[in-house]
Amino acid sequence: MKVSIFSTCVMDLMFPQVGIAMVEVLERLGIDTDLPEQQVCCGQPTYNSGLVKESMPTIKNQIDAFEHSDYVVGIAGSCSGMFKEYPHMFKEDDPYKQKAIDLANKSYEFTQFLYHVLGVKDVGATFNGEKATYHRSCHMTRILGEREAPFILLNHVEGLEMLPLPHIENCCGFGGTFSVKSPEISEMMVTEKMNDVVSTGAEILISADLGCLMNIAGKFNREGKKIKVMHIAEVLNTNVDLERIDSVTNPVFAKI
Amino acid sequence: MGLSTSTKTFAERLEDSKKDKFAQAAVARAQDTQWEKRESSREELGNWQEWRDIAESIRQHTLKHLPHYLTEFSDNVAARGGHVFFAADAKEANDYVKKIVLEKNAKKIVKSKSMVTTEVDIDPMLVSLSDDMDVLETDLAEFILQVADWDEPSHIVFPALHKNRDQIREIFAAKLGYEGDNDPVNLARCARDTMRKLFLKSEVGITGCNFAIANTGDINLSTNEGNADLTISIPKTQIVLMGMERIVPSIKEAEILDNMLARSAVGQKLTTYVTFAGQKADDESDGPEDFHVVILDNGRSNAIGTEFESILQCIRCGACLNVCPVYRQIGGHAYGSIYPGPIGSVLSPVLGGYEQYGDLPYASTLCGACTETCPVKIPLHELLIAHRRVMEDDLKMHHDGSFVNMEMNAVGMGTGHPAMFGMAMNMAHAGLSMLPKAKEITVEGSLFEYGAVRKAPALAKGWTDVRDLPVAPPHKEQFRQWYKKHKAGK
Ligand code: SF4
């Protein structure tokens, strides 16, 4: 059994702490990880820009990189969601078709892997009564179809009060290249999102997608507003109480 | 007006919409109230996802057999003494309507809201036919737009969404001599008084068509004001304009789709009036004695047999507009098409081409809210990517011509190979690390551990126009480096 870390571009280049948090949480649960060297970007920026032909080498490379992994776990719903789109990109007779299906089937976003595959709800994280709110990213909920896992895990963090975010269904205006190609529209969207976060009175903003966090936090910082921003992996790795950690019981997992 | 509602560029329209704070607030409010109404009326139906599957299969089946059902419909209309005309484009549709109106020597025409009549721009043609021509929109919202010198609609279901009560009162006062307050009841009464006078005298009625029923030759209309019923029952001559895809095999399918439509559009089980009408039979007391249906192509067949065919499944409920976070901010007029929002961003380029509507497929974050809500399961956000692919890969339009596309090309090359990816990452990193960094950080947490960039060039310019960019850590502290050390230390 091998859990391969999918080190998404933004994390790779910008936010090592998030990857470290993810590896530490997994190892604490007794999971062994590896980091296939060959992996690159998931191809989403070019694919979504309409450069579909140009994206194919990237996509094939990614399929090859994880060919021998049992599970592929990443820290961004959007990027793991992209893997789920791969199978549609190949014709029936293409040798990559089956490989793409395999990759889609074994790919998970981090919280999804913890809850659905490992069957874990409490990873022992502890706070001191802070109030937080959660930004539900669009690709994670709609493309990947994961609405449940992050909330279950966050509700099991001791001492963290979760406040509901108004208009939780609405996009924050990141949208990958949209944020640089259409900054005017993106600004209107992220401004409303920022105001919604402020209206909750939360001290901490949490999300499972680094792109969205970078967008919303970047707006907060530009406006000089104070808030703490954390990726959910960091939240789940805070002040861990070893006594409380759920054991890994999921039968699917035990079989391997 | 036609399909296009503006001569300005997309960027100019965006500027306008950014300034219009009122419209922004109105759209946001409408979206929020529609959300709740829609969700609860969907729940009542039971398993909404199953209903969507059924609705999708009805629409797909009909599209696959379009010639068959159109022929059946047209035969049935003719068998009852009515007429069907197939119009290839807006001009043919207008010419046909003109011919009928001139034949009847009609001077009083009432219309019930229809997107297709706006699409072919029928109103100016009618008005130009004679000096004493009276053309009246009888849907309240369309009436308001007409009185406001034929203002453009900003939503496909709530066309006057961008106007508030005070504005409407002012318009009525200036144009109709209205002296009352801004109470919607009084405003509606004023509109009704104007309409009633003309209804009774009207010679020709023009409506759209929600669905055409192939096996009976009837048309099906949903309204909440009953104005379509009056438009159909009073004038002796009736002209119906419909897009060629608005057809169903029988009343059974219409019933299902009417349910989906009302719940998605206005959060009601059904609209107040659901009308089925056709050529008046001898033993019937009301209805048109002369019944014409104009079936319009106007670019729709561009989609048949292509990856865009599913856009013709649309039943014009407007739900995708009501969930779209981009529409929420920029409003309908910014799209420059009478079909705004996600449906418009996919449909407008199909009908009117990429030269004019090529900006629209990019005006989306691909958040998928539209796809998730669409009652007939059109994969809207995927079709937006498909449009981008056609423009970039097939037509080499490199649509906005800016450096962004060239850089994206480079990203495509750079990310395709591990070695190049590493190099590209290092270059990006080196580039970013040379930028001046802001010291004041108000956001806590690991995201801004290394400071913030306020002003970046090239690909990141759009980003820093709006918000700060976190500074990346030094190369030796990147994740891959940490991971190597971590594993070695075990
Ligand atoms: S695309 Fe779907 S949601 Fe949008 S108007 Fe058409 S049917 Fe309604």
XYZ file of C-alpha atoms in Angstrom, chain B residues 22-399:
378
model
C -28.049 49.687 -7.849
C -28.181 46.931 -10.435
C -25.548 44.943 -8.524
C -27.558 45.075 -5.330
C -30.776 44.228 -7.180
C -29.234 41.177 -8.819
C -27.701 39.949 -5.562
C -31.020 40.340 -3.768
C -32.915 38.578 -6.541
C -30.406 35.726 -6.537
C -30.691 35.275 -2.785
C -34.498 35.152 -2.733
C -34.685 32.973 -5.834
C -32.252 30.536 -4.236
C -34.555 29.750 -1.322
C -37.735 29.612 -3.374
C -36.153 27.379 -5.956
C -34.591 24.986 -3.479
C -37.824 24.437 -1.563
C -39.997 24.013 -4.645
C -37.536 21.477 -6.000
C -37.595 19.502 -2.787
C -41.375 19.144 -2.993
C -41.013 17.203 -6.188
C -39.128 14.376 -4.499
C -35.904 13.205 -6.069
C -34.901 16.258 -8.067
C -31.895 14.485 -9.619
C -34.160 11.808 -11.080
C -36.444 14.484 -12.503
C -33.424 16.149 -14.078
C -32.453 12.851 -15.714
C -35.950 12.507 -17.147
C -36.026 16.111 -18.368
C -32.608 15.695 -19.953
C -33.634 12.551 -21.782
C -36.816 14.189 -23.103
C -34.819 17.093 -24.482
C -32.087 14.872 -25.934
C -34.596 12.555 -27.563
C -36.418 15.435 -29.211
C -33.210 17.000 -30.486
C -32.101 13.700 -31.964
C -35.363 13.418 -33.860
C -35.914 17.095 -34.531
C -36.920 16.852 -38.222
C -39.445 14.150 -37.372
C -41.167 16.136 -34.618
C -41.070 19.426 -36.507
C -42.745 17.770 -39.475
C -45.340 16.137 -37.252
C -46.065 19.455 -35.536
C -46.306 21.375 -38.754
C -48.627 18.741 -40.309
C -50.902 18.929 -37.283
C -51.055 22.719 -37.318
C -51.907 22.621 -41.027
C -54.532 19.898 -40.524
C -56.364 22.254 -38.157
C -56.218 25.098 -40.653
C -53.186 26.927 -39.300
C -49.883 27.824 -40.975
C -46.266 27.036 -40.209
C -43.358 28.959 -41.642
C -39.715 27.910 -41.271
C -37.466 30.968 -41.008
C -33.753 30.500 -41.603
C -32.834 33.803 -40.000
C -34.153 36.960 -38.363
C -34.861 38.631 -41.691
C -37.020 35.788 -42.975
C -38.954 35.724 -39.705
C -39.523 39.467 -39.826
C -40.526 39.398 -43.477
C -43.127 36.742 -42.792
C -44.601 38.609 -39.818
C -44.616 41.799 -41.869
C -46.487 40.082 -44.672
C -49.225 38.874 -42.308
C -49.589 42.229 -40.561
C -49.827 44.049 -43.888
C -52.315 41.533 -45.262
C -54.536 42.112 -42.249
C -53.953 45.839 -42.477
C -53.472 45.690 -38.704
C -52.655 48.786 -36.655
C -53.068 47.407 -33.167
C -50.731 44.642 -32.068
C -50.335 43.109 -28.622
C -47.314 41.047 -27.677
C -46.609 38.670 -24.843
C -43.015 38.403 -23.601
C -40.863 36.319 -25.875
C -37.102 36.058 -26.092
C -37.275 35.031 -29.735
C -39.136 38.175 -30.830
C -36.393 40.177 -29.126
C -33.764 37.996 -30.794
C -35.138 38.779 -34.284
C -35.839 42.387 -33.323
C -39.407 42.437 -34.391
C -40.550 45.594 -32.583
C -38.817 48.258 -34.701
C -39.968 46.472 -37.848
C -43.592 46.553 -36.646
C -43.402 50.170 -35.549
C -41.981 51.160 -38.925
C -44.910 49.679 -40.833
C -47.115 52.712 -40.386
C -47.245 55.957 -38.447
C -50.292 55.037 -36.447
C -49.086 51.579 -35.484
C -49.642 50.591 -31.844
C -47.396 47.792 -30.570
C -47.782 46.886 -26.936
C -45.736 44.555 -24.733
C -48.162 43.035 -22.247
C -45.770 41.335 -19.835
C -45.411 43.842 -17.005
C -41.615 43.828 -17.015
C -41.425 44.052 -20.798
C -44.012 46.827 -20.681
C -41.768 48.799 -18.323
C -38.826 48.363 -20.698
C -40.959 49.426 -23.647
C -42.182 52.543 -21.873
C -38.559 53.289 -20.962
C -37.862 53.779 -24.661
C -37.344 50.088 -25.365
C -34.606 49.544 -22.785
C -32.668 46.270 -23.034
C -33.690 43.256 -20.950
C -31.106 42.199 -18.358
C -32.443 38.752 -17.459
C -34.301 36.152 -19.490
C -37.057 35.653 -16.911
C -37.002 38.980 -15.058
C -36.163 41.374 -17.890
C -36.517 44.563 -15.798
C -34.478 43.277 -12.869
C -32.188 46.281 -13.160
C -34.935 48.811 -12.413
C -36.370 49.676 -9.004
C -39.812 50.978 -8.046
C -38.736 54.579 -7.930
C -37.251 54.382 -11.374
C -40.396 52.718 -12.672
C -42.576 55.396 -11.084
C -40.501 58.065 -12.784
C -40.730 56.360 -16.152
C -44.516 55.977 -15.834
C -44.872 59.600 -14.729
C -42.860 60.912 -17.653
C -44.329 58.698 -20.361
C -47.826 57.782 -19.197
C -48.771 60.759 -17.051
C -48.926 58.573 -13.947
C -49.437 60.586 -10.764
C -49.418 57.902 -8.063
C -46.725 56.647 -5.666
C -44.150 53.873 -6.063
C -46.401 51.115 -4.654
C -46.156 48.116 -7.027
C -49.933 47.597 -6.823
C -50.617 51.106 -8.075
C -47.910 50.870 -10.694
C -49.358 47.594 -11.956
C -52.819 49.162 -12.079
C -51.494 51.949 -14.259
C -49.933 49.413 -16.623
C -53.096 47.350 -16.659
C -55.276 50.311 -17.585
C -53.038 51.059 -20.548
C -52.991 47.431 -21.638
C -56.699 46.699 -21.302
C -57.621 49.436 -23.732
C -55.443 47.961 -26.420
C -56.205 44.302 -25.726
C -59.852 44.807 -26.633
C -59.032 46.526 -29.904
C -56.038 44.453 -30.962
C -56.048 42.838 -34.375
C -52.898 40.743 -34.161
C -51.430 38.970 -31.158
C -47.797 37.899 -31.064
C -46.424 35.438 -28.515
C -43.465 33.166 -28.055
C -43.784 29.517 -27.222
C -42.441 27.553 -24.287
C -43.075 24.247 -25.999
C -44.737 23.161 -29.202
C -46.670 19.900 -28.926
C -45.870 17.760 -31.963
C -48.780 15.329 -31.869
C -51.515 17.962 -31.494
C -50.216 21.110 -33.165
C -50.770 23.126 -29.998
C -48.407 25.534 -28.391
C -47.751 25.726 -24.667
C -47.165 28.970 -22.754
C -46.345 29.643 -19.105
C -47.032 33.070 -17.604
C -47.874 34.506 -14.226
C -49.882 37.479 -15.419
C -52.356 35.917 -17.832
C -51.292 38.353 -20.504
C -50.436 35.581 -22.927
C -53.946 34.181 -22.548
C -55.456 37.523 -23.490
C -52.989 37.890 -26.351
C -54.110 34.537 -27.680
C -57.851 34.762 -27.104
C -58.749 38.306 -28.175
C -57.029 39.108 -31.507
C -58.374 37.202 -34.506
C -54.897 36.709 -35.914
C -52.208 34.996 -33.917
C -48.500 34.780 -34.697
C -46.285 32.528 -32.603
C -42.523 32.739 -32.847
C -40.452 29.842 -31.580
C -36.911 28.582 -31.719
C -36.811 25.361 -33.720
C -35.716 23.349 -30.681
C -38.707 24.227 -28.507
C -40.654 21.117 -29.330
C -41.869 18.066 -27.392
C -43.529 14.869 -28.642
C -46.754 15.182 -26.625
C -48.482 16.944 -23.758
C -47.010 14.391 -21.315
C -43.483 15.676 -21.873
C -44.707 19.275 -21.800
C -46.206 18.653 -18.378
C -42.892 17.420 -16.984
C -40.949 20.278 -18.503
C -43.489 22.894 -17.357
C -42.951 21.619 -13.832
C -39.183 21.807 -14.140
C -39.419 25.229 -15.748
C -41.615 26.876 -13.118
C -39.659 25.410 -10.218
C -36.322 26.445 -11.715
C -37.387 29.851 -12.981
C -39.585 31.291 -10.269
C -39.638 28.706 -7.495
C -43.300 27.840 -8.089
C -44.877 24.445 -8.692
C -46.406 25.795 -11.857
C -46.898 29.295 -13.134
C -50.307 30.864 -12.513
C -51.301 30.349 -16.145
C -50.236 27.328 -18.153
C -51.877 27.626 -21.519
C -52.260 25.235 -24.425
C -53.574 26.877 -27.554
C -53.822 26.535 -31.305
C -56.020 27.309 -34.269
C -59.615 27.858 -33.063
C -61.934 24.980 -33.875
C -65.419 25.705 -35.246
C -67.126 24.759 -32.001
C -64.785 26.795 -29.779
C -65.815 30.170 -28.419
C -62.478 31.933 -28.479
C -59.005 31.643 -29.943
C -57.335 32.799 -33.137
C -59.134 32.303 -36.409
C -55.894 32.713 -38.270
C -53.001 30.965 -36.570
C -49.361 31.209 -37.688
C -46.274 29.626 -36.222
C -42.847 30.876 -37.267
C -40.174 28.299 -36.488
C -36.808 29.975 -36.319
C -33.341 28.614 -36.954
C -31.178 31.786 -36.785
C -27.971 29.902 -36.023
C -29.434 27.122 -33.915
C -28.560 24.453 -36.449
C -24.890 25.458 -36.012
C -25.063 23.410 -32.830
C -26.793 20.318 -34.228
C -24.457 17.338 -34.418
C -21.619 19.195 -32.686
C -20.318 19.139 -29.136
C -22.575 22.158 -28.544
C -25.818 20.360 -29.400
C -26.828 20.064 -25.761
C -27.202 23.837 -25.474
C -30.428 23.391 -27.474
C -31.838 21.428 -24.535
C -32.292 24.780 -22.773
C -35.814 25.599 -21.619
C -34.953 29.229 -20.769
C -35.661 28.972 -17.054
C -32.899 31.409 -16.157
C -31.811 29.350 -13.136
C -28.211 29.406 -14.330
C -28.297 33.212 -14.202
C -29.694 33.061 -10.704
C -26.763 31.031 -9.383
C -23.959 32.529 -11.472
C -21.450 34.463 -9.330
C -20.247 36.398 -12.374
C -23.762 37.434 -13.428
C -24.299 38.388 -9.796
C -21.557 40.979 -10.039
C -21.770 42.283 -13.589
C -25.510 42.009 -14.342
C -27.167 41.172 -17.645
C -26.258 44.211 -19.729
C -22.532 43.495 -19.456
C -22.947 40.406 -21.640
C -24.033 42.449 -24.653
C -26.449 39.719 -25.703
C -30.137 39.304 -24.986
C -29.112 35.940 -23.566
C -26.863 36.782 -20.604
C -25.350 34.618 -17.882
C -24.022 31.102 -18.426
C -26.659 30.148 -21.000
C -25.851 33.317 -22.920
C -22.109 32.760 -22.719
C -22.553 29.383 -24.390
C -25.444 30.202 -26.741
C -24.453 33.655 -28.010
C -21.244 32.492 -29.735
C -23.194 29.592 -31.296
C -25.827 31.961 -32.711
C -23.723 35.034 -33.392
C -20.139 33.818 -33.786
C -16.868 34.218 -31.912
C -15.890 37.559 -33.375
C -18.653 39.285 -31.510
C -19.197 36.998 -28.530
C -15.727 35.489 -28.030
C -15.242 37.290 -24.726
C -18.190 35.621 -23.072
C -16.817 32.075 -22.627
C -13.918 33.581 -20.665
C -16.210 35.479 -18.316
C -16.476 32.508 -15.982
C -14.471 30.944 -13.180
C -15.804 27.531 -14.263
C -17.224 27.137 -10.780
C -19.882 24.799 -12.130
C -22.847 26.357 -10.285
C -24.714 26.663 -13.598
C -24.139 23.039 -14.552
C -25.269 21.900 -11.139
C -28.531 23.843 -11.239
C -29.614 23.369 -14.857
C -32.894 21.395 -14.809
C -32.118 19.745 -18.150
C -28.509 18.945 -17.255
C -26.661 21.011 -19.838
C -22.936 20.766 -18.971
C -22.628 24.544 -19.205
C -19.155 25.015 -17.739
C -17.767 22.236 -19.901
C -19.236 23.930 -22.961
C -17.467 27.131 -21.928
C -14.164 25.241 -21.998
C -15.175 23.754 -25.357
C -15.702 27.257 -26.768
C -12.283 28.298 -25.474
C -10.744 25.236 -27.097
C -12.364 26.025 -30.439
C -11.109 29.609 -30.270
C -7.597 28.716 -29.137
C -6.759 25.360 -30.664
C -8.966 25.227 -33.772
C -9.340 28.832 -34.874
C -6.066 30.133 -33.386
C -7.905 33.287 -32.456
C -5.820 33.727 -29.311
C -8.804 35.570 -28.352
